[in-house]
Tab-separated table of C-alpha atoms in Angstrom:
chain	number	residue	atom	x	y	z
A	1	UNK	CA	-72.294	-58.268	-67.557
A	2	UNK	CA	-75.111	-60.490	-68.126
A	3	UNK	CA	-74.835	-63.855	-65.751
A	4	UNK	CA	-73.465	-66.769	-68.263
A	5	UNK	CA	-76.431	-69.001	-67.574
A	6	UNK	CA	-78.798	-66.415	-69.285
A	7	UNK	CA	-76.857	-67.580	-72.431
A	8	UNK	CA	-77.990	-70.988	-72.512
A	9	UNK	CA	-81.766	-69.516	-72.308
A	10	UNK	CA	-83.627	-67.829	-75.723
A	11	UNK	CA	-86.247	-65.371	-75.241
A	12	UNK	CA	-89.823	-66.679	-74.821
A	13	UNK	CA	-91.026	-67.171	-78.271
A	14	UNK	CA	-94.372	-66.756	-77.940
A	15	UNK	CA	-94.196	-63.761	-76.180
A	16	UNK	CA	-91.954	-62.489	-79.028
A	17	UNK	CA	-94.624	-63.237	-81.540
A	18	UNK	CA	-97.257	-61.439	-79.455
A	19	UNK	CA	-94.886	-58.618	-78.899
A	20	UNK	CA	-94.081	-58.058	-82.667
A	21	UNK	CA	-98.331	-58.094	-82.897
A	22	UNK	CA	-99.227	-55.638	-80.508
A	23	UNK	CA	-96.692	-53.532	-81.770
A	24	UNK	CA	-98.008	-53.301	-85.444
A	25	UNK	CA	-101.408	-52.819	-83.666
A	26	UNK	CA	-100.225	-49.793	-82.319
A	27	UNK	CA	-98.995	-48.683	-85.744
A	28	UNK	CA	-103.053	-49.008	-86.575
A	29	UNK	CA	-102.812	-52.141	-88.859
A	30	UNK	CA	-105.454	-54.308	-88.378
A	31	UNK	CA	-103.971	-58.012	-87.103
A	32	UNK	CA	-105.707	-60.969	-86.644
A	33	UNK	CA	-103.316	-62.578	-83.704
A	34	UNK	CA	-103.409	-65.795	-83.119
A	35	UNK	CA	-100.592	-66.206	-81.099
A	36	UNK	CA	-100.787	-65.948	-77.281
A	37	UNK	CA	-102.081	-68.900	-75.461
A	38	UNK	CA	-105.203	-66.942	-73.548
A	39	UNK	CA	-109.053	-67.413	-73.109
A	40	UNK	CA	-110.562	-64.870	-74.918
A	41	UNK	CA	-113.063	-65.000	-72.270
A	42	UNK	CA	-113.680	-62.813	-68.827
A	43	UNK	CA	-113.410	-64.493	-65.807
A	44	UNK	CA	-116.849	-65.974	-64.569
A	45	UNK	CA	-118.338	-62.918	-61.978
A	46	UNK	CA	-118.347	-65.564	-59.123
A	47	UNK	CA	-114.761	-65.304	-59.146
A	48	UNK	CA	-114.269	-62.168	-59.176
A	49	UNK	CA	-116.694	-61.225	-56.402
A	50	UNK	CA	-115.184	-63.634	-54.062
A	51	UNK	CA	-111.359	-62.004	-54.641
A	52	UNK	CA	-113.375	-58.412	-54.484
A	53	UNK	CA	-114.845	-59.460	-51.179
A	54	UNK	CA	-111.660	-61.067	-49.726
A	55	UNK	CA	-110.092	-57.829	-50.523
A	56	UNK	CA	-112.678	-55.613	-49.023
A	57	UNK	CA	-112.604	-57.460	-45.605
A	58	UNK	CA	-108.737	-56.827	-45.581
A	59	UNK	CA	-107.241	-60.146	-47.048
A	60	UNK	CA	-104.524	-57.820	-48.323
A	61	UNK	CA	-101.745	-58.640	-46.479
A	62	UNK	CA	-99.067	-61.668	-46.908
A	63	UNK	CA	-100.379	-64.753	-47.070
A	64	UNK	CA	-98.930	-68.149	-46.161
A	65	UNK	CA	-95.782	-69.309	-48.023
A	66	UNK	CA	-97.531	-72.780	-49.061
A	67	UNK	CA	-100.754	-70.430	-49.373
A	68	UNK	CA	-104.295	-70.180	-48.022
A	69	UNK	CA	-105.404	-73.007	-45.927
A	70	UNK	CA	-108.985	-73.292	-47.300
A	71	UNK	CA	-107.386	-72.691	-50.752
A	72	UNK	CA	-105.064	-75.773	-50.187
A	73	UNK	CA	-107.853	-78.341	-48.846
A	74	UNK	CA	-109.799	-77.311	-51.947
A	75	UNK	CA	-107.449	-78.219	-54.182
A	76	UNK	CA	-106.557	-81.105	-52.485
A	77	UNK	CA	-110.297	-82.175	-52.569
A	78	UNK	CA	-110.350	-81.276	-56.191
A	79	UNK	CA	-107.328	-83.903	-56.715
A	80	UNK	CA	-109.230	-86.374	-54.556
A	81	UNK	CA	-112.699	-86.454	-56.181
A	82	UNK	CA	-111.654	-85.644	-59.730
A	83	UNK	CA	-108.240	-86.504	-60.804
A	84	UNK	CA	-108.122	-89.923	-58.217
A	85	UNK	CA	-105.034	-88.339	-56.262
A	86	UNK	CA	-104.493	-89.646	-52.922
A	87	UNK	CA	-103.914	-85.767	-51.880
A	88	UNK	CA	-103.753	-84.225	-48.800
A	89	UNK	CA	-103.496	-80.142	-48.370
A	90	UNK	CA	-99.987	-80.866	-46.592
A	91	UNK	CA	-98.801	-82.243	-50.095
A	92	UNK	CA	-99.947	-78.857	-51.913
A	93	UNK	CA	-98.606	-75.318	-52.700
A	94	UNK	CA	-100.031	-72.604	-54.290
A	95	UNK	CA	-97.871	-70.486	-56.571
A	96	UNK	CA	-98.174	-67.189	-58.685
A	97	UNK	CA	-98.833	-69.140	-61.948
A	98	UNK	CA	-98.216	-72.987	-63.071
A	99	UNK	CA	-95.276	-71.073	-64.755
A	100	UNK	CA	-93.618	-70.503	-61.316
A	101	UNK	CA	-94.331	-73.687	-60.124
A	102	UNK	CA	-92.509	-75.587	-63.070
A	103	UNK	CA	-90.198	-73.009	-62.698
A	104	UNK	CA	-89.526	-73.910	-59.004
A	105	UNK	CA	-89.864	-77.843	-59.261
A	106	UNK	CA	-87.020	-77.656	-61.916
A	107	UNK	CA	-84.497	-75.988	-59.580
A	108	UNK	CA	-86.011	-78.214	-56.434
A	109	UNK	CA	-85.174	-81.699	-58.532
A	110	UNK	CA	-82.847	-80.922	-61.066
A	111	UNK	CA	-78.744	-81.037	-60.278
A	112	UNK	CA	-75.909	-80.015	-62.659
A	113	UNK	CA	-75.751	-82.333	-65.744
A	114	UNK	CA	-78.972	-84.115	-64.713
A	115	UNK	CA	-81.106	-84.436	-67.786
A	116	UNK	CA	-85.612	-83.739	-67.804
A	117	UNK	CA	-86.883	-85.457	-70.860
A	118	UNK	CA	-89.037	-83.088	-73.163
A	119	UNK	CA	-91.652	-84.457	-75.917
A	120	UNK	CA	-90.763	-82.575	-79.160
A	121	UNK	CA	-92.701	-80.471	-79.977
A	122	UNK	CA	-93.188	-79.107	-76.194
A	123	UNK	CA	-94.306	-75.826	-74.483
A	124	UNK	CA	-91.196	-73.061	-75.048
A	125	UNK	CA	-90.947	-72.053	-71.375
A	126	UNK	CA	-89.678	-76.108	-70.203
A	127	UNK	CA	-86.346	-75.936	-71.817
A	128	UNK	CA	-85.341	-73.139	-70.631
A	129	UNK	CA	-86.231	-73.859	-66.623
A	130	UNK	CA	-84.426	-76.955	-66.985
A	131	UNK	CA	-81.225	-74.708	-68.107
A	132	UNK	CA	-81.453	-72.473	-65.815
A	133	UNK	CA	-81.196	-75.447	-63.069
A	134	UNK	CA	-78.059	-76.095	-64.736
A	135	UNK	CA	-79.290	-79.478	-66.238
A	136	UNK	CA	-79.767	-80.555	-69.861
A	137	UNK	CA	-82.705	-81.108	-72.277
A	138	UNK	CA	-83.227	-84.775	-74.076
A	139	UNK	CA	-85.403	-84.204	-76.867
A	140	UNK	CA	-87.424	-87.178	-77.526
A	141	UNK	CA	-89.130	-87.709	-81.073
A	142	UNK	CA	-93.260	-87.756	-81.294
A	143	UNK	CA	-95.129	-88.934	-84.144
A	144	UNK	CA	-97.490	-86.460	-85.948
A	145	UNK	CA	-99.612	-88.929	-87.590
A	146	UNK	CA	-100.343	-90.578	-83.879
A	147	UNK	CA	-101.454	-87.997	-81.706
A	148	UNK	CA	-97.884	-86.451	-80.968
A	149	UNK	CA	-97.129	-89.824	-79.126
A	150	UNK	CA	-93.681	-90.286	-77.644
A	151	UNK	CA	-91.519	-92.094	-80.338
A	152	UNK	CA	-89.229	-95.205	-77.943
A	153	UNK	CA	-88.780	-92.945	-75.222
A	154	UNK	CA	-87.296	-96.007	-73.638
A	155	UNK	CA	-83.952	-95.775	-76.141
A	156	UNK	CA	-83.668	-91.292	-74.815
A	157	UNK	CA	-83.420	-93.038	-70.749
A	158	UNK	CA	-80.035	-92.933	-69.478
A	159	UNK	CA	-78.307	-93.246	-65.946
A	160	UNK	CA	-78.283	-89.045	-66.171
A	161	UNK	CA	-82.131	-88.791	-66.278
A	162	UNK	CA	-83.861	-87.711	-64.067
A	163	UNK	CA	-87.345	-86.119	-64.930
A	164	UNK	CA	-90.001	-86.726	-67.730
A	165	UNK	CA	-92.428	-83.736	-68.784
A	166	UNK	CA	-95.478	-84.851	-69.519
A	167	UNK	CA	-98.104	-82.143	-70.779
A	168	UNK	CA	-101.764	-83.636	-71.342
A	169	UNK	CA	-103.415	-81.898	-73.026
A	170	UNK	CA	-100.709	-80.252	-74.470
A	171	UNK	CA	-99.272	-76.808	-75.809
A	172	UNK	CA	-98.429	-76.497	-78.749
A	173	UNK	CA	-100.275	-79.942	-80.082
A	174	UNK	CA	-103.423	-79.817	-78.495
A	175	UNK	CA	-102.564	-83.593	-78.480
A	176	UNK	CA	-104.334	-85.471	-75.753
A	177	UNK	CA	-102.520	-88.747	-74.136
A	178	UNK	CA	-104.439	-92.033	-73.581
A	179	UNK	CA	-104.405	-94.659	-71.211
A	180	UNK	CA	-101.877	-96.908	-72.859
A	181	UNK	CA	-99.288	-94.069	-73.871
A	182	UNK	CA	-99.420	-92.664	-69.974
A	183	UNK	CA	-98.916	-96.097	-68.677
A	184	UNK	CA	-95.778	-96.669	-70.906
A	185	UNK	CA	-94.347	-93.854	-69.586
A	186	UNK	CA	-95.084	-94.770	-65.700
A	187	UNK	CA	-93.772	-98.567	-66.840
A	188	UNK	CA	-90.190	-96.671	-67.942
A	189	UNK	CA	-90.369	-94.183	-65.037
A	190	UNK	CA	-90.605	-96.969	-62.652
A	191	UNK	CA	-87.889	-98.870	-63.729
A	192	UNK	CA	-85.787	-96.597	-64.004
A	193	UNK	CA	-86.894	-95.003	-60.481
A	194	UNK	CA	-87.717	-91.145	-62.487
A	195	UNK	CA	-89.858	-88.858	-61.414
A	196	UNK	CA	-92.657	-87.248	-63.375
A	197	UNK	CA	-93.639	-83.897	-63.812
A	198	UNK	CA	-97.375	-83.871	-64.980
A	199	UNK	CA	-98.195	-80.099	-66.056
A	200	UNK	CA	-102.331	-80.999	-66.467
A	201	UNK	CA	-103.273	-77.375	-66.746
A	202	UNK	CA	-105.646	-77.532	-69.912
A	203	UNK	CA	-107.282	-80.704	-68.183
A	204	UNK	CA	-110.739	-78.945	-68.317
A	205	UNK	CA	-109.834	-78.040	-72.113
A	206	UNK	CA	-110.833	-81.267	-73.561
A	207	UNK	CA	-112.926	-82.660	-76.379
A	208	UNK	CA	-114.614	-85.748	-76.655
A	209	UNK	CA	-112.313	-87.335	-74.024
A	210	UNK	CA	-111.744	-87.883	-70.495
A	211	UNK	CA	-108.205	-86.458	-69.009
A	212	UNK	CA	-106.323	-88.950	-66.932
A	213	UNK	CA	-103.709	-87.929	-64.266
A	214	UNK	CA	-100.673	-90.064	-64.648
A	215	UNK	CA	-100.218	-89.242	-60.949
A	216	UNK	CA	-103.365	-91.576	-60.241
A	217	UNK	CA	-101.595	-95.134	-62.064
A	218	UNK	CA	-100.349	-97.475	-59.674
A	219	UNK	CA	-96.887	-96.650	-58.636
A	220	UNK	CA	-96.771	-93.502	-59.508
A	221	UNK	CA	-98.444	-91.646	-56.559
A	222	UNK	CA	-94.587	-90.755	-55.058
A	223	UNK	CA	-92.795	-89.951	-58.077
A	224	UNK	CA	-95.581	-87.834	-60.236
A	225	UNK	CA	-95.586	-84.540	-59.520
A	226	UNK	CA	-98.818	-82.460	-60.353
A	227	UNK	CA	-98.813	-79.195	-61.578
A	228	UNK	CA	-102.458	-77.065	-62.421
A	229	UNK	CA	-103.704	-74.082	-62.131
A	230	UNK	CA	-106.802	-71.356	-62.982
A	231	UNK	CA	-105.329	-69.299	-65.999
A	232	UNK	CA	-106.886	-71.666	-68.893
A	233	UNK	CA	-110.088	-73.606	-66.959
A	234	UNK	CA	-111.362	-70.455	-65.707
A	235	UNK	CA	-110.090	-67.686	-67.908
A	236	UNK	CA	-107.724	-66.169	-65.001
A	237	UNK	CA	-104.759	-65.611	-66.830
A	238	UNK	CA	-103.832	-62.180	-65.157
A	239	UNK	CA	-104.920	-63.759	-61.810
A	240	UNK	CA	-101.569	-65.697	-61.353
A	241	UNK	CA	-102.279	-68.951	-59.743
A	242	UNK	CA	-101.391	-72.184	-59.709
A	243	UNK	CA	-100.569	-75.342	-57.834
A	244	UNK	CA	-98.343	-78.601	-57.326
A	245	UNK	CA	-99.137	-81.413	-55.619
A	246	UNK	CA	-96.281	-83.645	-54.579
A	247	UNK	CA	-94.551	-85.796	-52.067
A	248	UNK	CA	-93.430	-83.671	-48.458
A	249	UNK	CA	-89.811	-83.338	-49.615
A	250	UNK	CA	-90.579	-81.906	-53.333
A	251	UNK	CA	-92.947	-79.371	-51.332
A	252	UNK	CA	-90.793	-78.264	-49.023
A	253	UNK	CA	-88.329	-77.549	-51.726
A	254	UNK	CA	-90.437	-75.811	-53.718
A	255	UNK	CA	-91.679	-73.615	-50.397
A	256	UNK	CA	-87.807	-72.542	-49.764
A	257	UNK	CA	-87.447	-71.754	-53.324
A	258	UNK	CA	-90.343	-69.613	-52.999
A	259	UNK	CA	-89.871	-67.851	-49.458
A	260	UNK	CA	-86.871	-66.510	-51.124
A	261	UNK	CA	-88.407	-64.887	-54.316
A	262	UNK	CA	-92.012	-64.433	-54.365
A	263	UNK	CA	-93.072	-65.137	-50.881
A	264	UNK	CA	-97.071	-66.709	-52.000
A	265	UNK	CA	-99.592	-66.193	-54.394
A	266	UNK	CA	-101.107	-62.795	-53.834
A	267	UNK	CA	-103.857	-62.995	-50.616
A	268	UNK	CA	-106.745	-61.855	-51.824
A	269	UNK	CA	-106.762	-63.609	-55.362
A	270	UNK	CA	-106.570	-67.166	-53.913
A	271	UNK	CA	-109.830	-66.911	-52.583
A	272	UNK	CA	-110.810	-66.603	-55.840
A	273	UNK	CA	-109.685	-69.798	-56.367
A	274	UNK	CA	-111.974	-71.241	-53.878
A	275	UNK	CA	-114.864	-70.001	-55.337
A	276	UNK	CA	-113.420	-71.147	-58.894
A	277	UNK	CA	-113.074	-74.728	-57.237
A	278	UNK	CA	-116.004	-75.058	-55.189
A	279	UNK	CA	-118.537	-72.632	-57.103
A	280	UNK	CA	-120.632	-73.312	-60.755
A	281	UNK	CA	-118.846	-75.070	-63.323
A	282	UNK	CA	-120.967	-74.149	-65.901
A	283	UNK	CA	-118.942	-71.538	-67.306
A	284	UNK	CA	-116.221	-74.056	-67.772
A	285	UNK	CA	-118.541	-75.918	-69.877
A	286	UNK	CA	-120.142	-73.297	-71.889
A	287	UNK	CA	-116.223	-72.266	-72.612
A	288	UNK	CA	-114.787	-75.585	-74.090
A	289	UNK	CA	-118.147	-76.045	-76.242
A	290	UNK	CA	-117.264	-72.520	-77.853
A	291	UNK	CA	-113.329	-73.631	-78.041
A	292	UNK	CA	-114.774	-76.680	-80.094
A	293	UNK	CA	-116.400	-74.948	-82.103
A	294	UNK	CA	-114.156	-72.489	-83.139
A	295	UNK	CA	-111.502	-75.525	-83.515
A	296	UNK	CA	-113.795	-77.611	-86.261
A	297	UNK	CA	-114.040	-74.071	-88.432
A	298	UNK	CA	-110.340	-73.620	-87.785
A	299	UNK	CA	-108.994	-76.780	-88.517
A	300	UNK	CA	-111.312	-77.739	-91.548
A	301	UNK	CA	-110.253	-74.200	-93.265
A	302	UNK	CA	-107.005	-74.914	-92.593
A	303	UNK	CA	-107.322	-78.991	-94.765
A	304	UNK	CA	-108.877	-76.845	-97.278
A	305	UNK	CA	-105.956	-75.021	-97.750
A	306	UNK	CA	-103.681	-78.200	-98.352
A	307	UNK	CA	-102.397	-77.156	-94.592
A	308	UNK	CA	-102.039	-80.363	-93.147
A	309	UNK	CA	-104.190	-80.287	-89.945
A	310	UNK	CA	-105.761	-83.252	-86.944
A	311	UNK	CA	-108.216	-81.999	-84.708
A	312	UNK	CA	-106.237	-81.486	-81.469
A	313	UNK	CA	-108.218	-83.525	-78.609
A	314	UNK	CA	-108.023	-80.668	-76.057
A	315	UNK	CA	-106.493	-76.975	-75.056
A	316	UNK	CA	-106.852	-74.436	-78.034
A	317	UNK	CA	-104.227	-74.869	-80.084
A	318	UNK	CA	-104.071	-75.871	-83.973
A	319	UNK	CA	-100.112	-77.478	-84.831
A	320	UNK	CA	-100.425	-76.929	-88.245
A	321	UNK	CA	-98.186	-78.395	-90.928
A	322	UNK	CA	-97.333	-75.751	-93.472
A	323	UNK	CA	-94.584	-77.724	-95.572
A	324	UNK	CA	-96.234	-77.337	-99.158
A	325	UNK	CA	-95.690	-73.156	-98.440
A	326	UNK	CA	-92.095	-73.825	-96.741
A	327	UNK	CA	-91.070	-74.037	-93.551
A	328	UNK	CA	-92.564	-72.438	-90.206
A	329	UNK	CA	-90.539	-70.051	-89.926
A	330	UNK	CA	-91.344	-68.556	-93.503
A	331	UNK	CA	-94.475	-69.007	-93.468
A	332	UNK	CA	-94.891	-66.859	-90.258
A	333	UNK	CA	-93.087	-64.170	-91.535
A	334	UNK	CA	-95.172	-64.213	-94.905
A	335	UNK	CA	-98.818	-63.869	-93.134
A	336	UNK	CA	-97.651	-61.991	-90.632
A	337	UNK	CA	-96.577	-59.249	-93.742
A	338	UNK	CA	-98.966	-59.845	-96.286
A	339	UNK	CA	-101.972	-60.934	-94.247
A	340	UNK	CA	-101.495	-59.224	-91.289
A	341	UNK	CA	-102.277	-62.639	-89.611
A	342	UNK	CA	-99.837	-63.579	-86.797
A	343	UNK	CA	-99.323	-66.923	-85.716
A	344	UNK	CA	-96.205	-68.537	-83.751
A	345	UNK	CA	-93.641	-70.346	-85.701
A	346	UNK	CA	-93.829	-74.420	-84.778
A	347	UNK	CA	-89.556	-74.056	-84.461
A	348	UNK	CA	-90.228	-72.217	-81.060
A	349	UNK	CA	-91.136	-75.556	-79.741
A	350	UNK	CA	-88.520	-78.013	-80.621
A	351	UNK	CA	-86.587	-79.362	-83.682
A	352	UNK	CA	-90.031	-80.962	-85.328
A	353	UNK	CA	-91.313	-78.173	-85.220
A	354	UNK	CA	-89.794	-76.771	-88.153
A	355	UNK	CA	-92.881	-77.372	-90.765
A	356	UNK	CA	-95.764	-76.402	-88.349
A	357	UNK	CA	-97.287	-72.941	-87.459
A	358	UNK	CA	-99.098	-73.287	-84.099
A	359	UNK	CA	-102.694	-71.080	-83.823
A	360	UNK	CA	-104.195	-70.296	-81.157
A	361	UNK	CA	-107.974	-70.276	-81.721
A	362	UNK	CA	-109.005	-68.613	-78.224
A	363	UNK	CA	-109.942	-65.666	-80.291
A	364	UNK	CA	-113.990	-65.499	-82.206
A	365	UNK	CA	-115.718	-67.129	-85.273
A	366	UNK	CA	-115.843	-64.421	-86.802
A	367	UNK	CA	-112.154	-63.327	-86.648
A	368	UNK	CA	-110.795	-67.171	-87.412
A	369	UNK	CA	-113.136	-66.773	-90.534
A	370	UNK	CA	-111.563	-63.513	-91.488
A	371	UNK	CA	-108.299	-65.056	-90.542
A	372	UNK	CA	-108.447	-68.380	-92.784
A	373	UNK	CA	-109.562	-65.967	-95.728
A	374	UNK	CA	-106.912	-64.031	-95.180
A	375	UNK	CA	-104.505	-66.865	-94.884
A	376	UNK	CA	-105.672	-68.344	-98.481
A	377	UNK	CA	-105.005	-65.039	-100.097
A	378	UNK	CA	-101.624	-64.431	-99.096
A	379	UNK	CA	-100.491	-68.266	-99.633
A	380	UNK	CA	-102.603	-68.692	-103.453
């Protein structure tokens, strides 16, 4: 009884992973998870007194469909001043999640038989919110050895397609675009009049690099649309909220889709987001310098262990290349039984992804150390 387009779309594999995890947890085995793409962190108090306050003086009822107004204009200031938007708080809505909004720009832009261009290896939940739009995925090739580049995305461009996914920093590559690769893909977009969906929601997640919005290159201001949000930056995962930023039509779009199923991001947690946006950033900071951290002991076990490894530029992911064990897939299964370590296979995320493993390193020293020993024993 199931609808039929349910059967073009797999079951999140990440959440599988985590599932299968928890589930041995309960069973009172001891596993080192390193699998779900979450701060290990709790949100900074700040936050959480401004939602408790809201709350308190009765910001509990619906909110606006586009969301709060002084939420909106502080995003929209945040675009201005930091990503070099030309941004407006018309040209933003706030959503439960950036998984909603990406959800809701695919069924706003997307037509039957259109085709959204993915960078393989790419985040699981894309493919399947193209699908469910009723359009098609075109897979195009990166290169390992460069970053996770786009391989002549030029040659993948047809008269059919319509979007490009861009992800930067990315999940599951922790790869981090530069200057030159973002303006190859605005050159193609433009030509080929394509819009751009920019998910930029480990932008604060960065190492040793400065994030650049694709949204802010000359000619791109109409056809980029922005997507962020507070679950990675600010360690508000469970606190649902995101936003877009994108022409008036896109937005309005986007609004109908979600008067219809959500109605707005819950009241009283958006003013959270204010005071995430306009209150001390220093727990931002102290966060990434503990993510680098723990990805230099990660990723310099992992060499050790003939697991082919680069340092990912930004979120907290490792896409690790487990060929000299076998593939992905067995390896997962192996550390998950005879380590107790789990880990997502690199398959989840696209054809290329067949030799990698991704880890998640938002998890302690301490437990990565435990987690690398236990790695070497059940691979020597």
């Amino acid at each position: 009884m199931a609808s039929s387009r349910l059967e073009r779309v797999e079951e999140s594999a990440t959440m599988k992973a985590a599932n299968v995890a928890n589930k041995m947890r309960q069973e009172g085995i001891d596993i080192i998870s390193f699998t779900l793409g979450e701060p290990d962190f709790d949100t900074p108090k700040h936050i959480c007194d401004a939602a408790a306050d809201a709350m308190y003086r009765g910001e509990t009822h619906y909110a606006p469909g586009a969301g709060v107004p002084a939420l909106r204009s502080a995003i929209a200031e945040k675009l201005c001043t930091e990503n070099k938007l030309d941004a407006s708080a018309s040209d933003i809505i706030v959503t439960p999640g950036a998984k909603q909004a990406i959800f809701e720009i695919m069924m706003s832009v997307l037509d039957d038989n259109d085709e959204a261009v993915l960078f393989d290896p790419a985040w699981v939940s894309y493919d399947p919110a193209i699908k469910f739009a009723g359009a098609n995925t075109t897979w195009v090739p990166t290169d390992p050895e460069n970053g996770f580049k786009p391989i002549d995305l030029e040659e993948y461009i047809n008269e059919r397609t319509k979007l490009i996914v861009v992800n930067s920093p990315g999940n599951p590559t922790g790869a981090v675009y530069d200057k030159k690769t973002l303006q190859n893909i605005a050159d193609i977009a433009i030509d080929n009049d394509i819009l751009v969906l920019s998910d930029e929601i480990y932008e604060k997640i960065i190492y040793d690099q400065k994030h650049q919005s694709i949204g802010s290159f000359e000619g791109m201001q109409d056809r980029t649309i922005t997507v962020n949000g507070f679950s990675k930056a600010y360690a508000m995962t469970g606190w649902r909220l995101g936003y877009v930023h994108a022409r008036s039509d896109i937005i309005k779009g986007m609004l109908k889709i979600q008067s219809h199923s959500v109605s707005s991001a819950t009241s009283f947690v958006q003013y959270g987001g204010i005071a995430a946006l306009e209150g001390p950033q220093e727990p931002v900071t102290e966060m990434v310098d503990r993510f680098k951290a723990r990805r230099d002991l990660l990723v310099d076990g992992l060499n050790a262990l003939d697991i082919k490894c680069q340092k990912p530029g930004g979120a907290f992911y490792a896409f690790a290349d487990v060929s000299a064990y076998g593939d992905g897939n067995v390896v997962t299964e192996k550390l998950l039984k005879d380590a107790h370590v789990a880990v997502t296979p690199g398959s989840a995320f696209g054809e290329s992804g067949k030799d990698f493993i991704r880890i998640s390193y938002a998890t302690s020293l301490e437990r990565i150390q435990e987690g690398l020993e236990r790695i070497k024993a059940a691979l020597a």
